[in-house]
Amino acid sequence: MSNTLSYMIQINSNVDKAAASFNKFSNGVQKEIGKIQKKLNSVSMESFINNVKSAAEGIASMNDPGMKLSTSMYDLQAITGVTGDKLKEIEGYARQNAKTFGGKAADSAESYKLILSKLSPEIAKVPKALKLMGKEASVTSKLMGGDTVAATNVLTTAMNQYQVSLADPIKAAKEMAKMNNVMAASAKEGSAELPQIAQALEQSGLAAKTANVSFEETNAFIQVLDKNGKQGAEGGIALRNVMATLAQGRFLPKDTKAELAAAGVNINKLTDNSISLAERLKPLKSIMNDQALITKLFGKENNSAAIAMISSIDEAERLTQAVSGTNTAYEQAAIIMESPEEKNKRLQAQIDDFKISLFNGTNGWLGYANVISSTASDLSGLVPIMQGAGKVFSFMTSATKMQALWTSIVTGATSLWTGAQTAFNIVMAMNPIVFIVAGVIALIAVIAVVVSKTEGWGNAWKHTINGAKLLFMAYVQTVKANFNLMVNGFMIGINKIQIAWYKFKNAIGLGNKADNNAQIAQLNAQVETRKKSIKDGYKKAGNTALEAAGEFKAAYDSVKWKKEKKTDEGISDPSIPGASKTPPALGGGGGNGSGKKSNEAVATGGTKHNYITIKIEELIGLKADNVSGGKDTAKQAGEGVADELLRTLAMAASATG
């Protein structure tokens, strides 16, 4: 018969020691958290929100020049079909033009687009020609208050009305430069400004070109008519009608021809396209005072314009000479660009060019800055709510709550298993670190009672460990799901904005409708994928939590209370040391002089050599602890368990930061 007895020792006395150590630990944690909280409170929430908004607005400002230029270049590509290196070359010219004249690179690109639309998209195949024409538009814009679009319209109108050949784009660009200087000089010498000159050219330019009237002389007569009250389009119509009358020549009414011949007017000279318009009009000076004949010749609608032109022939010739071969546009632009405002514009253009480089360097990702700015502002407004959530989390894991949990478990240890499901529901709403500590405490407090009073403990233990692991997995999966919700929720917002943009493009007829719809379909698919990802994340966490609940329930179902049974000799199964049963008398015994030992004798080793082994299985970080010995075994067991508990608490402290 073996002389070794095995006993389970209840070590409630060591729980008190662990409780004291835990109180010290929790107080230290609470103190440090308090320090951190004071530092956090020193930061103004309003200041934080403003900083978020300012940063987002700063990024949006960095994005703006690049975004606008990029948009213009895509439009230019759509108009011309030019791609690759030539498109990059044009973009480079637009940026350089902005730095030279001060302004936005996007405006230079818009000027290019207008030139191509008004003249010919084929010019884009010769980027240098487009650069030269864009330069002329920028020069003219300085004379028109910085209005690049209006300046481009003036130049392209002149080019189109005079049917400048575009077969050689470089040569055409030089002709544009000549016209630019002529119109600038005309505006300087006369009363009609550039917008009025353009309006007049729209009505008379083609007729003047057909009649072989030079661009310089046409401008001269536009100024003459403007000074005599025929301004803008009205002057252009008057000039066109007078030239049309002169061109009739032999087809004039017989009586009119007869009257002109009688006055000494040579009809053939009126129609001679080899001479200037002024020379053609000079023969009519002799009839200028004959109102009836002038009205008969030009009609009552145009007689005043004809008289103004005939009477101002000398001035027209002077103006023609004055506007020829000048650099007036460049000279005037150079003077204007010396102003402080213009210098600031060029400085700003340099800065904007740097921003464009950043935009291009990020491959356009900076383009989402405006969306991010708005979203950041919205999210920063939620900071107070997030801070409140942080306080709730802090409250749930505070030392006070931990202490309350400790006390309730220790005082109600023996009833823990009967309320397993309720306890699990509470734990599910808390940080898993709390569950670990609670589980260890409960284990120490009730292990003796549970093991001695129940059966099926092994299965219960296995299910408990599995449940704890699953609970941790559910917690991690929930954190991941929350993060996934934040990221994908944000990206869904971005997708929705993009979808709205493509729908807007369809509504206004911008871009290819089929391509827009394809983009919308692709974005909708992305939204659905993100929604599914969010849903699956929470579903996975929920399923894991249900599995954990099942393990805890299985643990509960595995434990059965033992029924004390009688042996054949009528002797009851021995109770555990420390139980409330009345022990037999010390020294009592049978005929051979042997008897049962008292609880105290067993606990202290008695007179018989006994070995007591206590083994605490691993529970999420609590390692197995085996204690064997004789007289001091109980004390060693308690100290070992307390040490293991303190180590676990230290791990909890480290895990919670």
XYZ file of C-alpha atoms in Angstrom:
657
model
C 0.000 0.000 0.000
C 1.381 3.410 -1.042
C 2.430 5.796 1.722
C 1.844 8.842 -0.533
C -1.361 10.827 -0.106
C -2.491 13.495 -2.603
C -4.580 16.454 -1.478
C -6.053 19.574 -3.117
C -5.235 22.592 -0.950
C -7.608 25.619 -0.789
C -5.366 28.679 -0.717
C -7.812 31.472 0.093
C -5.234 33.056 2.395
C -2.951 33.730 -0.573
C -5.773 35.441 -2.487
C -5.590 38.232 0.056
C -1.898 38.649 -0.670
C -2.626 38.784 -4.410
C -5.422 41.282 -3.778
C -3.054 43.616 -1.957
C -0.521 43.355 -4.746
C -3.183 43.999 -7.319
C -4.386 47.088 -5.452
C -0.856 48.451 -5.526
C -0.582 47.709 -9.228
C -3.956 49.251 -10.083
C -3.253 52.374 -8.063
C 0.011 52.835 -9.960
C -1.749 52.409 -13.293
C -4.467 54.840 -12.261
C -1.869 57.410 -11.211
C -0.017 57.196 -14.537
C -3.261 57.380 -16.488
C -4.102 60.499 -14.525
C -0.824 62.110 -15.570
C -1.450 61.288 -19.212
C -5.001 62.622 -18.977
C -3.755 65.942 -17.602
C -1.390 66.291 -20.548
C -4.160 65.474 -23.002
C -6.524 67.933 -21.386
C -3.971 70.697 -21.896
C -4.522 70.428 -25.649
C -7.475 72.499 -26.793
C -9.942 70.446 -28.765
C -10.947 73.515 -30.719
C -7.323 74.156 -31.591
C -6.955 70.553 -32.701
C -9.984 70.765 -34.994
C -8.750 74.044 -36.445
C -5.350 72.491 -37.062
C -6.967 69.608 -38.936
C -8.945 72.011 -41.096
C -5.951 74.258 -41.709
C -3.793 71.325 -42.729
C -6.481 70.005 -45.078
C -6.989 73.447 -46.607
C -3.237 73.750 -47.050
C -3.148 70.470 -48.953
C -6.080 71.628 -51.070
C -4.174 74.833 -51.897
C -1.154 72.765 -52.910
C -3.383 70.685 -55.151
C -5.277 73.445 -56.953
C -2.768 74.571 -59.646
C -1.869 71.020 -60.627
C -5.476 69.849 -60.673
C -6.615 72.695 -62.922
C -3.684 72.312 -65.313
C -4.204 68.548 -65.455
C -7.885 69.031 -66.299
C -7.044 71.502 -69.075
C -4.439 69.157 -70.527
C -6.900 66.257 -70.613
C -9.376 68.509 -72.434
C -6.648 69.553 -74.867
C -5.824 65.898 -75.467
C -9.486 65.206 -76.205
C -9.608 68.060 -78.721
C -6.409 67.252 -80.565
C -5.667 63.595 -79.952
C -2.102 64.592 -79.065
C -0.541 62.332 -76.400
C 2.804 61.310 -74.970
C 5.867 63.510 -75.314
C 4.133 66.170 -77.399
C 1.435 66.597 -74.778
C 4.109 66.878 -72.074
C 5.924 69.433 -74.244
C 2.772 71.527 -74.498
C 2.263 71.299 -70.735
C 5.840 72.484 -70.232
C 5.201 75.474 -72.504
C 2.045 76.333 -70.554
C 3.960 76.304 -67.271
C 6.816 78.372 -68.696
C 4.374 80.868 -70.197
C 2.733 81.312 -66.792
C 6.080 81.979 -65.127
C 7.104 84.456 -67.865
C 3.944 86.541 -67.862
C 2.570 85.843 -64.400
C -0.652 83.950 -64.145
C -1.883 80.407 -63.997
C -0.542 77.576 -66.108
C -4.124 76.370 -66.473
C -5.016 79.726 -68.097
C -2.178 79.260 -70.576
C -3.488 75.780 -71.360
C -7.005 77.203 -71.767
C -5.590 79.747 -74.210
C -4.000 76.878 -76.150
C -7.341 75.080 -76.235
C -9.092 78.189 -77.541
C -6.440 78.725 -80.217
C -6.822 75.126 -81.357
C -10.607 75.332 -81.307
C -10.756 78.651 -83.185
C -7.991 77.925 -85.682
C -7.133 74.231 -86.091
C -6.392 71.257 -83.805
C -3.585 70.362 -86.219
C -1.453 73.149 -84.737
C -0.947 70.979 -81.625
C 1.164 68.633 -83.716
C 3.715 71.455 -83.814
C 3.954 72.346 -80.106
C 6.427 75.165 -80.735
C 3.901 76.968 -82.936
C 1.294 76.612 -80.212
C 3.801 78.030 -77.736
C 4.395 81.101 -79.965
C 0.674 81.719 -80.398
C 0.104 81.312 -76.672
C 2.801 83.889 -76.042
C 0.985 86.386 -78.289
C -2.230 85.781 -76.387
C -0.435 86.451 -73.104
C 1.095 89.670 -74.454
C -2.293 90.877 -75.665
C -3.900 89.952 -72.354
C -1.617 92.465 -70.606
C -3.257 95.161 -72.744
C -6.726 93.857 -71.822
C -6.535 93.755 -68.042
C -5.201 90.193 -67.892
C -8.144 88.644 -69.756
C -6.407 85.817 -71.617
C -9.617 84.459 -73.135
C -10.616 87.837 -74.587
C -7.083 88.367 -75.891
C -7.094 84.972 -77.587
C -10.458 85.766 -79.185
C -9.094 89.034 -80.591
C -6.123 87.282 -82.204
C -8.013 84.280 -83.561
C -10.723 86.543 -84.972
C -8.121 88.535 -86.895
C -6.482 85.328 -88.142
C -9.762 83.778 -89.273
C -11.158 86.917 -90.906
C -7.998 87.388 -92.904
C -7.850 83.665 -93.686
C -4.260 83.237 -92.585
C -2.918 79.940 -93.909
C -2.257 77.312 -91.243
C -0.365 74.947 -93.537
C 2.819 76.127 -91.866
C 1.946 76.652 -88.178
C 5.258 78.417 -87.422
C 4.664 80.928 -90.235
C 1.084 81.375 -89.048
C 2.357 82.127 -85.536
C 4.606 84.866 -86.951
C 1.618 86.366 -88.799
C -0.307 86.380 -85.532
C 2.545 88.293 -83.906
C 2.416 90.887 -86.708
C -1.347 91.305 -86.363
C -0.988 91.598 -82.605
C 1.378 94.563 -82.928
C -0.787 96.208 -85.609
C -3.905 96.081 -83.444
C -2.021 97.269 -80.368
C -0.612 100.217 -82.334
C -4.039 100.915 -83.797
C -5.571 101.055 -80.331
C -2.759 103.332 -79.197
C -3.110 105.746 -82.143
C -6.875 105.751 -82.408
C -9.961 105.701 -80.200
C -11.117 102.088 -80.685
C -9.730 99.632 -78.117
C -8.869 96.008 -78.818
C -12.350 94.562 -78.043
C -13.977 97.071 -80.420
C -11.356 96.338 -83.081
C -12.166 92.630 -82.813
C -15.901 93.314 -83.124
C -15.318 95.452 -86.221
C -13.048 92.815 -87.761
C -15.729 90.178 -87.294
C -17.956 92.184 -89.657
C -15.426 93.550 -92.123
C -12.292 91.418 -92.043
C -13.277 88.853 -94.654
C -14.580 91.550 -97.018
C -11.356 93.528 -96.587
C -9.271 90.418 -97.279
C -11.325 89.719 -100.429
C -10.969 93.348 -101.529
C -7.187 93.096 -100.998
C -7.196 95.734 -98.261
C -4.228 95.265 -95.958
C -4.732 94.445 -92.315
C -2.994 97.698 -91.389
C -5.303 99.829 -93.551
C -8.381 98.002 -92.329
C -7.394 98.894 -88.775
C -6.817 102.480 -89.837
C -10.334 102.843 -91.278
C -11.843 101.078 -88.227
C -10.272 103.828 -86.125
C -11.586 106.521 -88.522
C -15.123 105.161 -88.305
C -14.916 104.713 -84.522
C -13.959 108.377 -84.156
C -16.984 109.319 -86.270
C -19.434 107.356 -84.091
C -19.373 104.033 -85.886
C -18.008 101.859 -83.064
C -17.320 98.162 -82.819
C -19.548 95.959 -84.947
C -21.421 98.961 -86.345
C -18.190 100.381 -87.734
C -17.275 97.003 -89.184
C -20.643 96.725 -90.955
C -20.284 100.253 -92.340
C -16.781 99.517 -93.640
C -17.945 96.291 -95.236
C -20.869 98.004 -96.994
C -18.717 100.826 -98.374
C -16.202 98.329 -99.772
C -19.048 96.259 -101.229
C -20.412 99.331 -103.048
C -17.051 100.195 -104.493
C -16.666 96.606 -105.703
C -19.864 96.823 -107.814
C -18.047 98.871 -110.460
C -19.691 98.299 -113.817
C -22.731 96.759 -112.164
C -23.733 100.058 -110.617
C -27.047 101.496 -111.865
C -26.684 103.303 -115.212
C -27.864 106.645 -113.870
C -25.372 106.393 -110.979
C -22.534 105.597 -113.358
C -23.563 108.473 -115.566
C -23.584 110.917 -112.665
C -20.173 109.686 -111.486
C -18.724 109.973 -114.975
C -20.092 113.500 -115.288
C -18.336 114.348 -111.997
C -15.064 112.995 -113.357
C -15.028 109.822 -111.265
C -13.287 106.843 -112.877
C -15.397 103.768 -112.103
C -12.513 101.408 -112.825
C -10.341 103.034 -110.192
C -13.027 102.438 -107.576
C -12.692 98.700 -108.164
C -8.920 98.507 -108.575
C -7.732 95.988 -105.931
C -4.116 96.620 -106.780
C -4.183 99.954 -104.980
C -4.997 100.831 -101.376
C -8.503 101.520 -100.200
C -7.547 105.143 -99.590
C -6.471 105.486 -103.225
C -9.775 103.997 -104.400
C -11.718 106.509 -102.341
C -9.790 109.607 -103.453
C -11.744 110.064 -106.728
C -14.911 110.469 -104.636
C -13.596 113.591 -102.925
C -15.030 115.610 -105.804
C -18.611 114.505 -104.998
C -18.310 114.481 -101.185
C -20.532 117.567 -100.920
C -23.124 116.141 -103.284
C -25.372 114.497 -100.714
C -27.797 113.257 -103.322
C -25.135 111.463 -105.337
C -23.406 110.069 -102.249
C -26.739 108.757 -101.000
C -27.548 107.363 -104.459
C -24.168 105.602 -104.564
C -23.898 104.213 -101.004
C -27.502 104.240 -99.827
C -28.959 106.270 -97.029
C -27.833 103.656 -94.421
C -24.168 104.095 -95.331
C -23.869 107.645 -96.679
C -22.584 109.061 -93.375
C -19.952 106.305 -93.056
C -18.843 106.905 -96.668
C -18.521 110.646 -96.080
C -16.504 109.964 -92.889
C -14.111 107.686 -94.756
C -13.731 109.992 -97.777
C -13.140 113.031 -95.597
C -10.573 111.159 -93.463
C -8.441 109.670 -96.232
C -5.367 111.554 -95.101
C -5.840 110.396 -91.481
C -6.350 106.822 -92.635
C -3.096 106.936 -94.577
C -1.304 108.339 -91.523
C -2.709 105.638 -89.279
C -1.814 102.930 -91.779
C 1.755 104.079 -91.715
C 1.756 104.440 -87.918
C 0.580 100.880 -87.209
C 2.890 99.154 -89.693
C 6.048 97.343 -88.595
C 5.880 98.178 -84.903
C 6.461 96.248 -81.671
C 3.828 98.245 -79.846
C 2.181 95.230 -78.206
C 5.476 94.027 -76.725
C 6.517 97.490 -75.628
C 3.241 98.203 -73.872
C 3.190 94.760 -72.240
C 6.746 95.246 -70.959
C 5.784 98.539 -69.315
C 2.694 97.041 -67.697
C 4.666 94.049 -66.398
C 6.991 96.324 -64.418
C 4.203 97.149 -61.987
C 4.430 95.628 -58.461
C 1.210 93.716 -59.043
C 2.568 92.065 -62.167
C 5.809 91.188 -60.389
C 3.788 89.564 -57.611
C 1.885 87.586 -60.200
C 5.124 86.222 -61.626
C 6.327 85.324 -58.139
C 3.050 83.529 -57.465
C 3.420 81.722 -60.788
C 6.810 80.421 -59.642
C 5.216 79.094 -56.451
C 2.321 77.572 -58.364
C 4.782 75.877 -60.688
C 6.363 74.208 -57.655
C 2.908 73.045 -56.559
C 2.316 71.602 -60.019
C 5.579 69.678 -59.703
C 4.327 68.192 -56.414
C 1.016 67.294 -58.029
C 2.758 65.563 -60.931
C 5.208 63.907 -58.554
C 2.335 62.198 -56.718
C 0.818 61.042 -60.036
C -2.288 63.067 -59.319
C -3.029 61.563 -55.869
C -2.813 65.056 -54.435
C -5.927 65.686 -56.462
C -8.060 64.086 -53.758
C -7.065 66.845 -51.344
C -10.337 68.738 -51.713
C -12.330 65.631 -50.856
C -10.005 64.814 -47.967
C -10.297 68.407 -46.737
C -14.061 68.165 -46.495
C -13.939 64.701 -44.947
C -11.269 65.743 -42.441
C -13.439 68.644 -41.354
C -16.373 66.300 -40.852
C -14.283 63.793 -38.919
C -12.700 66.478 -36.740
C -16.194 67.520 -35.754
C -16.689 64.016 -34.342
C -13.674 64.298 -32.046
C -15.805 65.137 -28.971
C -17.825 61.949 -29.503
C -14.656 59.902 -29.967
C -13.218 61.431 -26.819
C -16.387 60.465 -24.956
C -16.048 56.908 -26.201
C -12.487 56.891 -24.929
C -13.701 57.919 -21.477
C -16.224 55.066 -21.454
C -13.476 52.583 -22.368
C -11.228 54.040 -19.664
C -14.062 53.704 -17.148
C -14.638 50.081 -18.034
C -10.975 49.230 -17.512
C -10.307 51.487 -14.542
C -8.768 50.237 -11.320
C -12.046 50.891 -9.501
C -13.940 48.556 -11.752
C -11.182 45.970 -11.526
C -11.305 46.149 -7.733
C -15.080 45.790 -7.732
C -14.800 42.785 -9.992
C -12.126 41.283 -7.734
C -14.257 41.718 -4.627
C -17.399 40.297 -6.167
C -15.564 37.223 -7.445
C -13.750 36.472 -4.207
C -16.837 36.903 -2.052
C -19.049 34.896 -4.380
C -16.530 32.342 -5.567
C -18.549 29.262 -4.808
C -21.485 30.476 -6.900
C -19.394 31.434 -9.935
C -20.276 28.409 -12.024
C -24.002 28.718 -11.457
C -23.876 32.168 -13.063
C -21.457 31.307 -15.843
C -23.681 32.527 -18.670
C -24.414 35.845 -16.967
C -20.731 36.399 -16.259
C -19.890 35.640 -19.862
C -22.398 38.243 -21.119
C -20.757 40.863 -18.901
C -17.243 39.899 -19.941
C -18.162 40.119 -23.630
C -18.714 43.862 -23.219
C -15.324 44.408 -21.586
C -11.664 44.391 -22.482
C -10.360 40.788 -22.616
C -7.587 41.759 -20.174
C -10.301 42.074 -17.540
C -11.477 38.581 -18.352
C -7.984 37.167 -17.960
C -7.539 38.689 -14.520
C -11.033 37.710 -13.481
C -10.515 34.172 -14.739
C -7.271 33.748 -12.794
C -8.782 35.154 -9.606
C -11.850 32.984 -9.889
C -9.712 29.940 -10.615
C -7.653 30.421 -7.461
C -10.688 31.129 -5.309
C -12.813 28.198 -6.358
C -10.425 25.570 -7.674
C -10.466 23.547 -4.477
C -14.234 23.632 -4.134
C -14.918 22.927 -7.788
C -12.459 20.067 -8.141
C -13.498 18.372 -4.940
C -17.222 18.842 -5.379
C -17.582 18.252 -9.099
C -16.712 15.796 -11.789
C -16.012 16.482 -15.465
C -13.558 19.197 -14.464
C -11.077 18.213 -17.195
C -13.575 18.822 -19.996
C -14.756 22.029 -18.340
C -11.170 23.249 -18.142
C -10.551 22.481 -21.834
C -13.744 24.291 -22.918
C -12.898 27.260 -20.689
C -9.460 27.685 -22.276
C -10.912 27.327 -25.777
C -13.625 29.841 -24.918
C -11.046 32.317 -23.638
C -8.987 31.956 -26.794
C -12.047 32.408 -28.980
C -13.047 35.433 -26.935
C -9.675 36.985 -27.641
C -10.047 36.184 -31.317
C -13.478 37.831 -31.345
C -12.034 40.900 -29.679
C -9.225 41.179 -32.248
C -11.651 40.571 -35.098
C -13.941 43.295 -33.765
C -11.044 45.757 -33.637
C -10.151 44.831 -37.210
C -13.791 45.191 -38.266
C -13.971 48.636 -36.666
C -10.826 49.727 -38.470
C -12.142 48.236 -41.706
C -15.379 50.169 -41.197
C -13.454 53.421 -40.806
C -11.238 52.863 -43.872
C -13.853 51.417 -46.196
C -16.499 53.834 -44.924
C -14.195 56.695 -45.900
C -13.439 55.149 -49.280
C -17.142 54.560 -49.947
C -17.598 58.288 -49.453
C -14.826 58.938 -51.995
C -16.460 56.497 -54.440
C -19.835 58.211 -54.032
C -18.270 61.582 -54.858
C -16.616 60.084 -57.937
C -19.911 58.513 -59.046
C -21.640 61.881 -58.648
C -18.932 63.490 -60.775
C -19.385 61.047 -63.656
C -23.173 61.436 -63.458
C -22.679 65.186 -63.576
C -20.455 64.778 -66.661
C -23.236 62.774 -68.316
C -25.778 65.429 -67.405
C -23.808 68.253 -69.029
C -22.507 66.156 -71.909
C -18.878 66.237 -70.820
C -16.723 63.354 -72.020
C -17.822 60.087 -73.590
C -21.078 58.858 -72.064
C -20.154 55.192 -72.487
C -16.841 55.746 -70.698
C -18.603 57.680 -67.938
C -21.126 54.862 -67.446
C -18.313 52.307 -67.364
C -16.603 54.283 -64.621
C -19.882 54.546 -62.684
C -20.397 50.776 -62.928
C -16.839 50.111 -61.764
C -17.196 52.505 -58.824
C -20.547 50.976 -57.820
C -18.896 47.552 -57.830
C -16.159 48.900 -55.555
C -18.775 50.293 -53.172
C -20.548 46.938 -52.970
C -17.244 45.136 -52.383
C -16.396 47.518 -49.540
C -19.856 47.071 -48.014
C -19.443 43.292 -48.142
C -15.999 43.571 -46.534
C -17.470 45.567 -43.641
C -20.368 43.141 -43.234
C -18.142 40.045 -43.407
C -15.745 41.503 -40.809
C -18.470 41.962 -38.222
C -20.065 38.651 -39.149
C -16.768 36.857 -38.571
C -16.314 38.529 -35.186
C -19.884 37.685 -34.233
C -19.539 34.046 -35.210
C -16.316 33.746 -33.216
C -18.030 35.297 -30.211
C -20.862 32.767 -30.538
C -18.305 29.952 -30.674
C -16.738 31.325 -27.501
C -20.140 31.410 -25.852
C -20.670 27.804 -26.887
C -17.357 26.783 -25.293
C -18.252 28.481 -22.011
C -21.647 26.796 -22.045
C -19.964 23.464 -22.778
C -17.683 24.093 -19.805
C -20.701 24.737 -17.629
C -22.498 21.636 -18.913
C -19.389 19.476 -18.367
C -19.313 20.037 -14.622
C -21.518 17.753 -12.514
C -21.773 17.887 -8.767
C -20.550 14.664 -7.134
C -22.808 12.467 -5.049
C -21.093 11.107 -1.951
C -21.236 7.341 -1.969
C -20.847 4.799 0.738
C -18.342 1.963 0.623
C -19.257 -1.572 1.524
C -17.808 -0.969 4.949
C -20.096 2.062 5.371
C -17.187 4.530 5.232
C -17.769 7.817 3.368
C -15.319 9.109 0.768
C -12.802 11.375 2.473
C -13.564 15.099 2.320
C -10.969 17.723 1.361
C -8.833 19.265 4.086
C -10.432 22.434 5.364
C -13.987 21.294 4.623
C -16.695 22.042 7.190
C -17.291 18.412 8.152
C -16.486 17.579 11.750
C -13.174 15.726 11.790
C -12.788 12.459 13.719
C -11.053 12.515 17.083
C -7.287 12.794 17.000
C -5.635 9.474 17.822
C -8.832 7.396 17.561
C -8.364 4.161 15.783
C -8.846 0.521 15.344
C -7.379 -2.543 16.936
C -3.969 -2.204 15.253
C -3.441 1.240 16.881
C -3.688 3.179 13.639
C -6.268 5.977 13.184
C -7.291 8.893 10.906
C -5.223 12.047 11.019
C -6.780 15.439 11.710
C -6.848 18.132 9.004
C -4.091 20.018 10.790
C -1.893 16.948 10.935
C -2.273 16.363 7.223
C -1.672 20.023 6.322
C 1.542 20.138 8.350
C 2.837 16.834 7.162
C 1.952 14.988 10.367
C 4.099 12.175 11.559
C 3.851 10.362 8.287
C 5.953 11.337 5.226
C 3.425 12.843 2.774
C 3.912 14.641 -0.587
C 1.399 17.287 -1.641
C 1.345 18.333 -5.329
C -0.500 21.396 -6.606
C -0.643 21.942 -10.386
C -2.176 25.046 -11.962
C -2.714 24.464 -15.662
C -1.932 27.181 -18.197
C -4.642 29.813 -18.693
C -3.671 32.332 -21.336
C -0.253 33.213 -19.983
C -0.486 31.572 -16.514
C 2.083 28.771 -16.714
C 1.841 25.416 -14.984
C 3.203 25.537 -11.451
C 4.129 22.257 -9.716
C 4.927 22.306 -6.014
C 6.066 19.203 -4.176
C 7.350 18.853 -0.661
C 6.653 17.999 2.884
C 6.105 20.250 5.848
C 6.066 23.634 4.016
C 4.213 22.451 0.942
C 1.021 24.427 1.632
C 2.974 27.645 2.133
C 5.020 27.029 -1.016
C 1.866 26.364 -3.022
C 0.268 29.600 -1.939
C 3.380 31.617 -2.701
C 3.769 29.951 -6.096
C 0.193 30.714 -7.076
C 0.520 34.303 -5.848
C 3.719 34.775 -7.855
C 2.091 33.394 -10.979
C -0.886 35.686 -10.486
C 1.357 38.747 -10.056
C 3.230 37.828 -13.227
C -0.067 37.581 -15.102
C -1.154 40.964 -13.759
C 2.127 42.457 -14.926
C 1.465 41.031 -18.366
C -1.984 42.626 -18.291
C -0.422 45.965 -17.400
C 2.018 45.687 -20.283
C -0.721 44.693 -22.745
C -2.813 47.740 -21.806
C 0.097 50.133 -22.309
